[in-house]
CSV table of C-alpha atoms in Angstrom, one decimal:
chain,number,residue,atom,x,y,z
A,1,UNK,CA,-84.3,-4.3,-35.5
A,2,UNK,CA,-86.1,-6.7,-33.4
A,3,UNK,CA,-84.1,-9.4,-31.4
A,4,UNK,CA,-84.0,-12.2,-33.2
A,5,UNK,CA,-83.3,-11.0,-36.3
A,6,UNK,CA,-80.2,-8.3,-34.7
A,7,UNK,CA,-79.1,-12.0,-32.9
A,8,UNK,CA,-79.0,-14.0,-35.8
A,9,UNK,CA,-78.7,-12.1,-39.0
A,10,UNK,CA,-75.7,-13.9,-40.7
A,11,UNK,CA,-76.9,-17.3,-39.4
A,12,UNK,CA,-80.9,-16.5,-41.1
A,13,UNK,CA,-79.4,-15.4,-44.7
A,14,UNK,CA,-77.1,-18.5,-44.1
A,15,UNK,CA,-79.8,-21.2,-44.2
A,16,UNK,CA,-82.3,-18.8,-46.7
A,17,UNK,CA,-79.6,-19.5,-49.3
A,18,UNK,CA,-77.9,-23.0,-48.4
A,19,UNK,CA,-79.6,-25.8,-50.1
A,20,UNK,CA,-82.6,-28.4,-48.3
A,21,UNK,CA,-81.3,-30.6,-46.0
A,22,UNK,CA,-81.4,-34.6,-46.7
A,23,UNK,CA,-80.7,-38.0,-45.2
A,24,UNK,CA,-80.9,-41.6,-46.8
A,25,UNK,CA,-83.8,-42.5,-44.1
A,26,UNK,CA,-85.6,-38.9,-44.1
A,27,UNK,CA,-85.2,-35.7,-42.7
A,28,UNK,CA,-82.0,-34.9,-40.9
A,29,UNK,CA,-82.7,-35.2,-36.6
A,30,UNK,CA,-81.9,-32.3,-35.0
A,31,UNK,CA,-82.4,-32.9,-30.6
A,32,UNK,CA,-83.1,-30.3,-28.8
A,33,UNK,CA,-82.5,-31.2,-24.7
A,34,UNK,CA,-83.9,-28.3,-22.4
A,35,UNK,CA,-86.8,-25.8,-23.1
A,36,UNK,CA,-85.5,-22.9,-21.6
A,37,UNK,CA,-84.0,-20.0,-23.1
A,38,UNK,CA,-81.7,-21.9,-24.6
A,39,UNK,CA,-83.1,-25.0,-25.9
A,40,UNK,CA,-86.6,-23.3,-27.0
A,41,UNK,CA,-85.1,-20.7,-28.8
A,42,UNK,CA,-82.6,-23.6,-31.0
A,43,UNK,CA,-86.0,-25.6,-31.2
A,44,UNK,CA,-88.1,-22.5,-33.0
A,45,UNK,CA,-85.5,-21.3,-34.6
A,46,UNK,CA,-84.2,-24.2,-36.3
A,47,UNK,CA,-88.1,-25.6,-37.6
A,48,UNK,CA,-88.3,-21.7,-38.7
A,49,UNK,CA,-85.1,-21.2,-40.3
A,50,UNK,CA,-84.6,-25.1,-41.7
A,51,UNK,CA,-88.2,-26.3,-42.2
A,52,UNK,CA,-87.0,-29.5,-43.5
A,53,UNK,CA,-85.1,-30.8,-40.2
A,54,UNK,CA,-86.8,-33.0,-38.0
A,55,UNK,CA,-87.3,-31.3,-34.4
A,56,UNK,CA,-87.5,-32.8,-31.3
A,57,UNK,CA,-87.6,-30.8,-27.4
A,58,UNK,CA,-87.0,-33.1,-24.6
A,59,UNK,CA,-88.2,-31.1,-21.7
A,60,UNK,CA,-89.0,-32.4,-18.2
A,61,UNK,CA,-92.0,-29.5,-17.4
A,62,UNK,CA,-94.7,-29.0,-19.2
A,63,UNK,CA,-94.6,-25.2,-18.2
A,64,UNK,CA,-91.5,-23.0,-18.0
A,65,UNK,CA,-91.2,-20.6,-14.8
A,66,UNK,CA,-88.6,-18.0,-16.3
A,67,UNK,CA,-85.4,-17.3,-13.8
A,68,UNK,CA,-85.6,-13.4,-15.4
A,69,UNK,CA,-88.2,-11.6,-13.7
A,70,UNK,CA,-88.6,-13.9,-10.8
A,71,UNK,CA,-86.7,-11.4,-8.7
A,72,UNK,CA,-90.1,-9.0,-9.7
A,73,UNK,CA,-92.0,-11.4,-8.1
A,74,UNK,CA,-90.5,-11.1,-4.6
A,75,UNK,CA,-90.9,-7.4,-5.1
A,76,UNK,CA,-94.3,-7.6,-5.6
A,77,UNK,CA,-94.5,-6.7,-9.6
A,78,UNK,CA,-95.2,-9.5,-11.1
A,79,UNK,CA,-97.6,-12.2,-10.2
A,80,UNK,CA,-96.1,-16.0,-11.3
A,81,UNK,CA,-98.2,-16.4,-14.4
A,82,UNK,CA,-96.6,-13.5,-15.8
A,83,UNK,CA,-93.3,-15.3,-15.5
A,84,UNK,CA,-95.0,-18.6,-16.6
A,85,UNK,CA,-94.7,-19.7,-20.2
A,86,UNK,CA,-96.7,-22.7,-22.1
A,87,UNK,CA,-94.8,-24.7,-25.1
A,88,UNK,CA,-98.3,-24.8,-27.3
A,89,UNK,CA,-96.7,-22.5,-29.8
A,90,UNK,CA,-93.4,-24.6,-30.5
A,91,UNK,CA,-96.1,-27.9,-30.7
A,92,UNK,CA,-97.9,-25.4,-33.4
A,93,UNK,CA,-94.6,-24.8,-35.2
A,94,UNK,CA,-94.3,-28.3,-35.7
A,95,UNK,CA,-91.9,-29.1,-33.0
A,96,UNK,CA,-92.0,-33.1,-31.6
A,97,UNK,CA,-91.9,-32.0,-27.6
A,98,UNK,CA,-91.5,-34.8,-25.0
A,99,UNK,CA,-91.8,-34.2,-21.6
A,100,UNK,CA,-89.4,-36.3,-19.9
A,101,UNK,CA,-86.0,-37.0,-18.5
A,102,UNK,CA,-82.6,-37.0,-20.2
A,103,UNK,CA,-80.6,-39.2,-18.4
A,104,UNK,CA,-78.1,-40.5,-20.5
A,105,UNK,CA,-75.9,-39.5,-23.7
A,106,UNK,CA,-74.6,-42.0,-26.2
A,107,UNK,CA,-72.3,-39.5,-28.0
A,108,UNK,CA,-70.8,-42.1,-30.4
A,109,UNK,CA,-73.5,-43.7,-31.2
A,110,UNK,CA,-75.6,-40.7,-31.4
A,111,UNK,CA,-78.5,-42.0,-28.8
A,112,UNK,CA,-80.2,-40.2,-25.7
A,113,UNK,CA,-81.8,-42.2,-23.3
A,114,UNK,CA,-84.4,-41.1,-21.4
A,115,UNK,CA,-86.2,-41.6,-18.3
A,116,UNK,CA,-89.2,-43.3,-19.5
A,117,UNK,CA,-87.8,-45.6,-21.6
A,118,UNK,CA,-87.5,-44.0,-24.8
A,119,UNK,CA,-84.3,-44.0,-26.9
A,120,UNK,CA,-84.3,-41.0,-29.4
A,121,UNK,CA,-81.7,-41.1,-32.2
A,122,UNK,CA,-79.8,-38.1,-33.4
A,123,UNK,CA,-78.0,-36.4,-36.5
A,124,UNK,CA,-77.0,-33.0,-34.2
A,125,UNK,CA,-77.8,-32.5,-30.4
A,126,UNK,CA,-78.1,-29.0,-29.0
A,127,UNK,CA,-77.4,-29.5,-25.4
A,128,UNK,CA,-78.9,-27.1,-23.1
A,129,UNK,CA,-80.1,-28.1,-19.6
A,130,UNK,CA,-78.9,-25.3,-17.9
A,131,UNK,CA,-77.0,-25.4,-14.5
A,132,UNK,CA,-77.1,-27.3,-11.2
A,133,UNK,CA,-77.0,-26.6,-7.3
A,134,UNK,CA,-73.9,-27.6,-5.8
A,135,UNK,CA,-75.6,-28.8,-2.7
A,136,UNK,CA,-73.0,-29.9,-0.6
A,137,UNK,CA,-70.3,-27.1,-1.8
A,138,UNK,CA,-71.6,-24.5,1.1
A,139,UNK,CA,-70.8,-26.2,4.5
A,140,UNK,CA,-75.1,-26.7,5.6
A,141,UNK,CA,-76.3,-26.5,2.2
A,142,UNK,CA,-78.6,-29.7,1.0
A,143,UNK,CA,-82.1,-30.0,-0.5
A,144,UNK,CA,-83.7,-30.1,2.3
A,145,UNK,CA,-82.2,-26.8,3.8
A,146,UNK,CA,-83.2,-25.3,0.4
A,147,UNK,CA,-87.2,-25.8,2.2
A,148,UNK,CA,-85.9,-23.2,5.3
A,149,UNK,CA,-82.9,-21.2,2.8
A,150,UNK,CA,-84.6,-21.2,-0.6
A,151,UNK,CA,-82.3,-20.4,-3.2
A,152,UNK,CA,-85.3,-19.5,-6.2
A,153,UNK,CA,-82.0,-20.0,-8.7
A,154,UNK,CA,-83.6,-22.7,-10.1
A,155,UNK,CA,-86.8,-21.5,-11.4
A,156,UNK,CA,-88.5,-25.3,-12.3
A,157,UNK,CA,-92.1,-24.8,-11.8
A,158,UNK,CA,-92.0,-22.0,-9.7
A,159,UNK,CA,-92.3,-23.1,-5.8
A,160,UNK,CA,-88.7,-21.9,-4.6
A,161,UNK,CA,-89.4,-18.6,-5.6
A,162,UNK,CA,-93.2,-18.5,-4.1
A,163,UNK,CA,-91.5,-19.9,-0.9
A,164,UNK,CA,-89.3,-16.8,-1.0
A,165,UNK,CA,-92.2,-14.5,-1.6
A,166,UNK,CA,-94.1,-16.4,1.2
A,167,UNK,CA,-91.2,-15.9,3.7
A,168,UNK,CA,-91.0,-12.6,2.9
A,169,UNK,CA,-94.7,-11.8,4.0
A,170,UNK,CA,-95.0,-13.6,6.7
A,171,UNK,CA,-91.9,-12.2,8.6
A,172,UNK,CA,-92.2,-9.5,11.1
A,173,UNK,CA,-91.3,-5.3,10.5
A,174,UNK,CA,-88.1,-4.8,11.5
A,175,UNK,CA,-86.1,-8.7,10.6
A,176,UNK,CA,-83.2,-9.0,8.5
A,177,UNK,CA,-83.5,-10.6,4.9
A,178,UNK,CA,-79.9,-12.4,4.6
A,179,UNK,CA,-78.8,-13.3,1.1
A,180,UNK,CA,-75.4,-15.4,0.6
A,181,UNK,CA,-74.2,-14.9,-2.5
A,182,UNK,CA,-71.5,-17.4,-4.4
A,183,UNK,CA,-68.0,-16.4,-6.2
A,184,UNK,CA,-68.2,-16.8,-10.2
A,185,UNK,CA,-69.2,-18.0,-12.7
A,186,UNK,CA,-73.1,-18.7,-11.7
A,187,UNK,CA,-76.2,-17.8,-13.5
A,188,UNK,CA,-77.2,-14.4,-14.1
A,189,UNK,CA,-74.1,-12.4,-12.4
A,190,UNK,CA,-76.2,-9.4,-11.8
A,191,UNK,CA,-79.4,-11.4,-10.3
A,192,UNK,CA,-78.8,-11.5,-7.3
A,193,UNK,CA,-77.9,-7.5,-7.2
A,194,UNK,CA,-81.4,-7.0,-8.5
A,195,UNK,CA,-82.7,-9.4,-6.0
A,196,UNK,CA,-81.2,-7.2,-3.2
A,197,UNK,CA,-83.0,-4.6,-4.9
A,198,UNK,CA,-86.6,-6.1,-5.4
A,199,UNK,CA,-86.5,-7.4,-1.7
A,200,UNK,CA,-85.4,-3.9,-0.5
A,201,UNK,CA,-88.5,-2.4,-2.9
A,202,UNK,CA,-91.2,-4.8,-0.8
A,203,UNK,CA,-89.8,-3.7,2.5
A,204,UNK,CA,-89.9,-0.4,2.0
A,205,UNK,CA,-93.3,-0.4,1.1
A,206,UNK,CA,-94.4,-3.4,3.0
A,207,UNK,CA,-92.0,-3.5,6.3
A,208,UNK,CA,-90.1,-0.8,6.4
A,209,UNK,CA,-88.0,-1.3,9.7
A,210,UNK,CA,-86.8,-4.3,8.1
A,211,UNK,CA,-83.3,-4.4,6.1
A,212,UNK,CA,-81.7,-6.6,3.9
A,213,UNK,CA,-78.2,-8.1,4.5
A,214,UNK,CA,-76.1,-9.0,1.5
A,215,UNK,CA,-73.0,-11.3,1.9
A,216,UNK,CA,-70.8,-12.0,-0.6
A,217,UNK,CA,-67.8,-14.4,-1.8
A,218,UNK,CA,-67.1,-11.2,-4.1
A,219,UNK,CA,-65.2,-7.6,-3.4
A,220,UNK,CA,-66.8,-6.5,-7.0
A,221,UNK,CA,-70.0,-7.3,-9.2
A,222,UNK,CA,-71.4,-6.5,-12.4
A,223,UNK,CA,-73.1,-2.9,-12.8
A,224,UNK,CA,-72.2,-2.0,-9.1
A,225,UNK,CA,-71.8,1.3,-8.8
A,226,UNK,CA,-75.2,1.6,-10.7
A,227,UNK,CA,-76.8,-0.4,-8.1
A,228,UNK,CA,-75.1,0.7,-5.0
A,229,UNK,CA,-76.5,4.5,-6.4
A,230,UNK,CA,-79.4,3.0,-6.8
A,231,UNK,CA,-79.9,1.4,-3.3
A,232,UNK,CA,-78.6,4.8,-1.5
A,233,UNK,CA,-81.2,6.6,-3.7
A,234,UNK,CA,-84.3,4.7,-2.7
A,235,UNK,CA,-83.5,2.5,0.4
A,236,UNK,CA,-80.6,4.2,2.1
A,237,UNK,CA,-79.7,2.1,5.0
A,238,UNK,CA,-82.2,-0.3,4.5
A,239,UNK,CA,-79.6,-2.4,1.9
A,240,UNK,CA,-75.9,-3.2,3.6
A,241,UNK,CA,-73.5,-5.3,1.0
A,242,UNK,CA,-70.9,-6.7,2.7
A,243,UNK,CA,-67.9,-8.1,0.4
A,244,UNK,CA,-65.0,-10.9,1.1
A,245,UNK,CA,-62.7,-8.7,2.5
A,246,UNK,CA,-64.7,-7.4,5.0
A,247,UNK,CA,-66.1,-10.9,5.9
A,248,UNK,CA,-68.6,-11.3,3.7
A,249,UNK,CA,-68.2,-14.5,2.4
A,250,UNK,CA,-70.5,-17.2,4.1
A,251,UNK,CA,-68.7,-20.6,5.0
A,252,UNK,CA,-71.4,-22.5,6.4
A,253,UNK,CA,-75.7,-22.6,7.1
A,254,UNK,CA,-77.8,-23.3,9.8
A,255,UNK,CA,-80.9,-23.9,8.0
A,256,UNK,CA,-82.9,-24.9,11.5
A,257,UNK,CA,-81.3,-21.6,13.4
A,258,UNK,CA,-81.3,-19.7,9.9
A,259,UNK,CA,-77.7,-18.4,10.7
A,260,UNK,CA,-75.0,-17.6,8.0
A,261,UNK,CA,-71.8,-18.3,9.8
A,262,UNK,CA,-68.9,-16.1,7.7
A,263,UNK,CA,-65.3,-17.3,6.8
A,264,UNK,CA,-63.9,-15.5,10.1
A,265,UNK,CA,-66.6,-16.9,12.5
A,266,UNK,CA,-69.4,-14.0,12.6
A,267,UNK,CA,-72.8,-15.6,12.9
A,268,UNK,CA,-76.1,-13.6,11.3
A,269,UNK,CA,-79.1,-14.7,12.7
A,270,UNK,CA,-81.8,-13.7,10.3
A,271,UNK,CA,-85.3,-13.6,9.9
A,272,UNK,CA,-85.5,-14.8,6.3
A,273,UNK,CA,-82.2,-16.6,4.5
A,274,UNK,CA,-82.1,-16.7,1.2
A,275,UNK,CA,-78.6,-18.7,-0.2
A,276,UNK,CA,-77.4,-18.1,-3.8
A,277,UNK,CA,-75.1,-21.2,-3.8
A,278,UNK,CA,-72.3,-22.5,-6.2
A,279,UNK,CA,-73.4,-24.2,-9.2
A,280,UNK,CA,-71.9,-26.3,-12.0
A,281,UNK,CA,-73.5,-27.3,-15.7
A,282,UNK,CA,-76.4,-29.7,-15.4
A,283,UNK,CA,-76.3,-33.2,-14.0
A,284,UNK,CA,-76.0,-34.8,-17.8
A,285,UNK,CA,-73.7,-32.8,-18.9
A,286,UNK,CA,-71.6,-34.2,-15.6
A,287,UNK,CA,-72.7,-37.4,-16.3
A,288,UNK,CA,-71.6,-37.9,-20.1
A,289,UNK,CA,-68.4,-36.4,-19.5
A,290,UNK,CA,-69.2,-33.4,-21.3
A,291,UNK,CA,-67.7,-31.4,-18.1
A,292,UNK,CA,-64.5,-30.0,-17.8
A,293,UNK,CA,-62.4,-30.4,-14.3
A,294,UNK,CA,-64.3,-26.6,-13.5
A,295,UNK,CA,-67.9,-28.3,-13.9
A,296,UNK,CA,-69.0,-26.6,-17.0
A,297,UNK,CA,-68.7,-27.7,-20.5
A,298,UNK,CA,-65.7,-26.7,-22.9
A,299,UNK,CA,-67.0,-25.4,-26.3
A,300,UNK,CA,-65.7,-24.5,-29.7
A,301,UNK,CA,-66.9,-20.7,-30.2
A,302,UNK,CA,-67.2,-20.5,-33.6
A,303,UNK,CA,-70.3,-23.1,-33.3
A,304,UNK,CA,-70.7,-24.1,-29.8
A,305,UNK,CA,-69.9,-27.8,-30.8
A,306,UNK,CA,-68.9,-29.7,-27.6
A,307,UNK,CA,-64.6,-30.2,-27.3
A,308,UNK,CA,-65.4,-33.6,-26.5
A,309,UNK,CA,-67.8,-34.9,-28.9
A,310,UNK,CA,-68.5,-32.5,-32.1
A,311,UNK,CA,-72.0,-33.8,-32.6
A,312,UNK,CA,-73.2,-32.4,-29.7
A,313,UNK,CA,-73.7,-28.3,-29.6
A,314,UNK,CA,-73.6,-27.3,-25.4
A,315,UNK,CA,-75.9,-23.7,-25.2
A,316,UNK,CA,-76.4,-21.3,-22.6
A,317,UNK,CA,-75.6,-21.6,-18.6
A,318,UNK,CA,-74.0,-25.0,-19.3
A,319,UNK,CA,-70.5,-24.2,-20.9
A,320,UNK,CA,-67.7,-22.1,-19.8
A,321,UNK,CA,-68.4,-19.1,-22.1
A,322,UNK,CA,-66.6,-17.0,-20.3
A,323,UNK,CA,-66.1,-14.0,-20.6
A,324,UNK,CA,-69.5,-13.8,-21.8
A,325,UNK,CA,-72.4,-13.8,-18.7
A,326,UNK,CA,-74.7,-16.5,-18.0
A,327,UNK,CA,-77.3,-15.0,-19.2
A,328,UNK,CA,-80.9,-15.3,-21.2
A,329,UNK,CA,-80.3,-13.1,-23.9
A,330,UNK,CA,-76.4,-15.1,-24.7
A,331,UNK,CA,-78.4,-18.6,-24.4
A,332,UNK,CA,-80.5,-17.0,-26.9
A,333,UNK,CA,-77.9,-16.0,-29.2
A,334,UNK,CA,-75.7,-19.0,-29.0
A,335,UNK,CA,-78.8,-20.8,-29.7
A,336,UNK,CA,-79.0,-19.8,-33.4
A,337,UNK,CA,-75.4,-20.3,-33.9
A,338,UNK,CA,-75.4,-23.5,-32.5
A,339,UNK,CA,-78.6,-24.5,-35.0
A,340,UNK,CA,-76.7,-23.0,-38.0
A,341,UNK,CA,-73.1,-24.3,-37.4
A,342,UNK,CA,-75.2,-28.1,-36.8
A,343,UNK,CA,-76.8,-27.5,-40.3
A,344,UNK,CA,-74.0,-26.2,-41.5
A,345,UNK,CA,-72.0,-29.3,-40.8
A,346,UNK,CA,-74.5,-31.5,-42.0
A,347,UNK,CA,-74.4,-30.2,-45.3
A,348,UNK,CA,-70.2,-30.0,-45.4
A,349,UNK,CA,-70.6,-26.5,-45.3
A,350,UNK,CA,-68.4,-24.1,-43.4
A,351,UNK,CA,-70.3,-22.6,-40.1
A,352,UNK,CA,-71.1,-19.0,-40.4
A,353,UNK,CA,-69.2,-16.2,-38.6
A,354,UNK,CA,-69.7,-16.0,-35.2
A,355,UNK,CA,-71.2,-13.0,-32.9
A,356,UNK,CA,-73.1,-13.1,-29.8
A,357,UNK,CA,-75.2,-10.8,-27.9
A,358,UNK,CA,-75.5,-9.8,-24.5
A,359,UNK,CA,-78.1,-7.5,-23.0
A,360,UNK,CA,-79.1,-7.5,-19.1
A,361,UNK,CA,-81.6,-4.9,-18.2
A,362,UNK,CA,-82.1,-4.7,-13.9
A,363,UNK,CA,-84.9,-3.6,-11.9
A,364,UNK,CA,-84.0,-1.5,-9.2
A,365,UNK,CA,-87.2,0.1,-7.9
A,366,UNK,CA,-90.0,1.9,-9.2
A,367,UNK,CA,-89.6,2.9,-13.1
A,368,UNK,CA,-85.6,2.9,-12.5
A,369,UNK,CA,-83.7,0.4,-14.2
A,370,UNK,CA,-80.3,-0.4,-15.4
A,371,UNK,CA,-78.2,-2.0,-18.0
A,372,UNK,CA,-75.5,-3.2,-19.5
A,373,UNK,CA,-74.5,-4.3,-23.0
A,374,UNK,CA,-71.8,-6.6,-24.4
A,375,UNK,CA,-70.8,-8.1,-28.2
A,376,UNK,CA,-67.9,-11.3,-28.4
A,377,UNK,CA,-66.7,-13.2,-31.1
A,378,UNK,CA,-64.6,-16.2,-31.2
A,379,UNK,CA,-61.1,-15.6,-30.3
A,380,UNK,CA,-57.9,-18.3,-30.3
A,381,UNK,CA,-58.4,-19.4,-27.0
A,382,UNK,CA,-62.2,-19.3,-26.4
A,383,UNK,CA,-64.6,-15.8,-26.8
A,384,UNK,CA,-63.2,-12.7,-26.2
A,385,UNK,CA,-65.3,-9.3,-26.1
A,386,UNK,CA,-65.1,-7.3,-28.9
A,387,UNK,CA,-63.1,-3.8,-27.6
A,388,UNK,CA,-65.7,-1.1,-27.0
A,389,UNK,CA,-68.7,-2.7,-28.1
A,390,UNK,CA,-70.6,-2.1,-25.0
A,391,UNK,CA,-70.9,-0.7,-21.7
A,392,UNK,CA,-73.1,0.3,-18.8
A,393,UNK,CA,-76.0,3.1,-18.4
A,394,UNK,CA,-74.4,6.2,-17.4
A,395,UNK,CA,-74.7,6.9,-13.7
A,396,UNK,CA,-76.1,10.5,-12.0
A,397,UNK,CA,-79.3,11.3,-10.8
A,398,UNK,CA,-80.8,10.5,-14.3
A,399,UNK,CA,-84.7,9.9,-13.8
A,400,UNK,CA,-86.1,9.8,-16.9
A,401,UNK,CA,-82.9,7.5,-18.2
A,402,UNK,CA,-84.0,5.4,-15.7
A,403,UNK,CA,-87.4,5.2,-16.6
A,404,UNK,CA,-87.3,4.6,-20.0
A,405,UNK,CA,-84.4,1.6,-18.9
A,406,UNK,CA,-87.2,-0.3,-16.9
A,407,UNK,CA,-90.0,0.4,-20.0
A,408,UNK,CA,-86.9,-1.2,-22.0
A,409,UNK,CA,-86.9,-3.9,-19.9
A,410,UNK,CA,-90.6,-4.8,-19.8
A,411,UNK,CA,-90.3,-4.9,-23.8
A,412,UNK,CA,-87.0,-7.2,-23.5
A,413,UNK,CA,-88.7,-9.9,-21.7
A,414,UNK,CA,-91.9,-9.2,-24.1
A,415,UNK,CA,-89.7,-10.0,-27.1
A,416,UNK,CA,-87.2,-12.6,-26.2
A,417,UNK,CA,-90.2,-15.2,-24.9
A,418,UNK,CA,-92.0,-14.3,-27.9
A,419,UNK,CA,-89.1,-15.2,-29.9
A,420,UNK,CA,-88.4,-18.8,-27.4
A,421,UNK,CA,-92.1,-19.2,-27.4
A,422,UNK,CA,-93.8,-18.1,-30.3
């Protein structure tokens, strides 16, 4: 069953049978802020599934640099117009995309101001604008050190993660690839695993005296003993991961010196640093109060409906969704439940049931990937996983498993842009 359908089955049937949507002035307003995984796939889903709602994208870029398989880029797989996506097929669908700003929320009076002027009204908003860096959190850690210690978390139009790759090349055989990586939640928990894993793959082939140094805030990470097999398979000592209680959490950054100074006072000079640091929901969601004390946004999880203002649905990397993963495939899911619990509300109708959908797949070398798999429903208290719904591959010296997990992959990232992008 292809992904958007498996994603949003209840939600599709839901609007296929409800009645058209109407408003006094016109078509009911449905605002779609961000045009990442999240706010594309609510945008193309909603004009597909409720042809009658009025569909608006505001989206800053006029080209979206996907954060999954950027880390294929650093290991020389991909080149950056594979991971480069245009929004001509949501314009085709009939989607009202501006390419600007939003910088401020008017939640009772239904109103988003933007940069350029513009003031767009609003029957539902689905909020997703994705995370921000914490610059400031990690001792060292500004905007301007992210020029010498590119972080390539933020994918925006690309040039982080083409610093990175640029780094990478021009350092000598035989330096020492740092990479500080923060405590939970942050975007994509297995990322920067995979990263480790990509970097390792170009210095194998590339520099091969080289090694890559992994620090973390962390004693445990998601699919590691699937990784750490993986890294003694293909690297062997070329990959050391050092966790918090054996000093591997970083406490401050000298970008000029390129030293990651650790909570007990070692200092690791390196020849490329690349710092994963802490991050919180977007700056609007900060700045409309949308944020909880934690710096992500508190949700209902029957229809992601903010707890703070009910007209507003916050997708994605943006609200504390925990225990679900920050990840594309869940902004993707919540995305169609947000859309249908807005409609759903607009007609005085109840929202349909709930279930979301987690898939990561991992590169870790040549035709060897990984994954792991996760289904949650709304529970009293937030979203809880449903008991034995998912799981890890198995581990062992499995290569066709593996093989047939990275062709897997590949078709993942075919179908879920597809489905974002049309």
């Amino acid at each position: 069953m292809p992904i958007t359908r498996r994603a949003a089955l209840g939600a599709s049937l839901a609007a296929l049978a409800a009645p058209a949507l109407s408003r006094a002035q016109g078509a009911a307003r449905l605002l779609v802020i961000g045009g990442g995984f999240g706010g594309a796939s609510a945008a193309r889903f909603a004009r597909t599934q409720y042809p009658e709602l009025q569909v608006t994208l505001v989206e800053p870029l006029t080209r979206f640099v996907t954060c999954p398989y950027g880390n294929l880029l650093l290991g020389g797989y991909r080149q950056i117009g594979d991971i480069t996506h245009s929004y001509d097929g949501l314009r085709a669908a009939g989607i009202r995309i501006l390419h600007d700003w939003a910088e401020g929320i008017d939640a009772a009076g239904k109103r988003v101001r933007l940069r350029g002027g513009e003031t767009l009204a609003y029957d539902k908003l689905i909020l997703s604008p994705g995370i921000a860096i914490r610059y400031g959190a990690l001792p060292g850690y500004d905007e301007a050190a992210a020029q010498a210690l590119p972080h390539a978390w933020v994918p925006g139009d690309g040039s982080q993660t083409l610093l990175l790759r640029r780094q990478l090349e021009a350092m000598e055989d035989g330096g020492v690839v740092g990479i500080s990586i923060p405590a939970n939640p942050f975007r994509c928990p297995p990322g920067p695993y995979e990263r480790i894993s990509m970097i390792a793959a170009y210095l194998k082939r590339h520099k091969p005296r080289s090694k890559v140094l992994a620090l973390d805030a962390k004693d445990a990470f998601s699919k590691q003993g699937l990784f750490q097999d993986g890294w003694k398979a293909l690297y062997g000592d070329m990959v050391e991961w050092v966790p918090a209680s054996k000093d591997g959490k970083v406490a401050r950054v000298d970008p000029a010196a390129k030293v990651f100074e650790t909570e007990f006072g070692e200092r690791h000079r390196l020849a490329v640093g690349n710092v994963i640091p802490p991050q919180s929901a977007a700056r609007i969601v900060l700045d409309s109060g949308l944020a909880a004390q934690t710096g992500w946004a508190e949700v209902d999880p029957r229809t992601l409906a903010s707890r703070a203002a009910p007209d507003i649905h916050i997708i994605g990397d943006a609200n504390n969704g925990a225990p679900m993963p920050k990840s594309g495939y869940i902004a993707n899911s919540t995305a169609k439940q947000a859309v249908a619990s807005a409609v759903a509300a607009l007609r005085g109708e109840a929202p349909p049931e709930a279930v979301y959908f987690n898939t990561c797949y991992s590169h870790v070398g040549d035709d060897y990937g990984i994954s792991i798999v996760g289904i949650f429903r709304p529970g009293p208290n937030g979203f809880v996983e449903v008991p034995n719904s998912g799981g890890v591959s198995p581990r062992g010296d499995l290569p066709e498993q593996r093989r047939l997990e990275a062709i897997h992959a590949d078709t993942w990232y075919a179908s879920i842009t597809r489905d974002m992008f049309g």
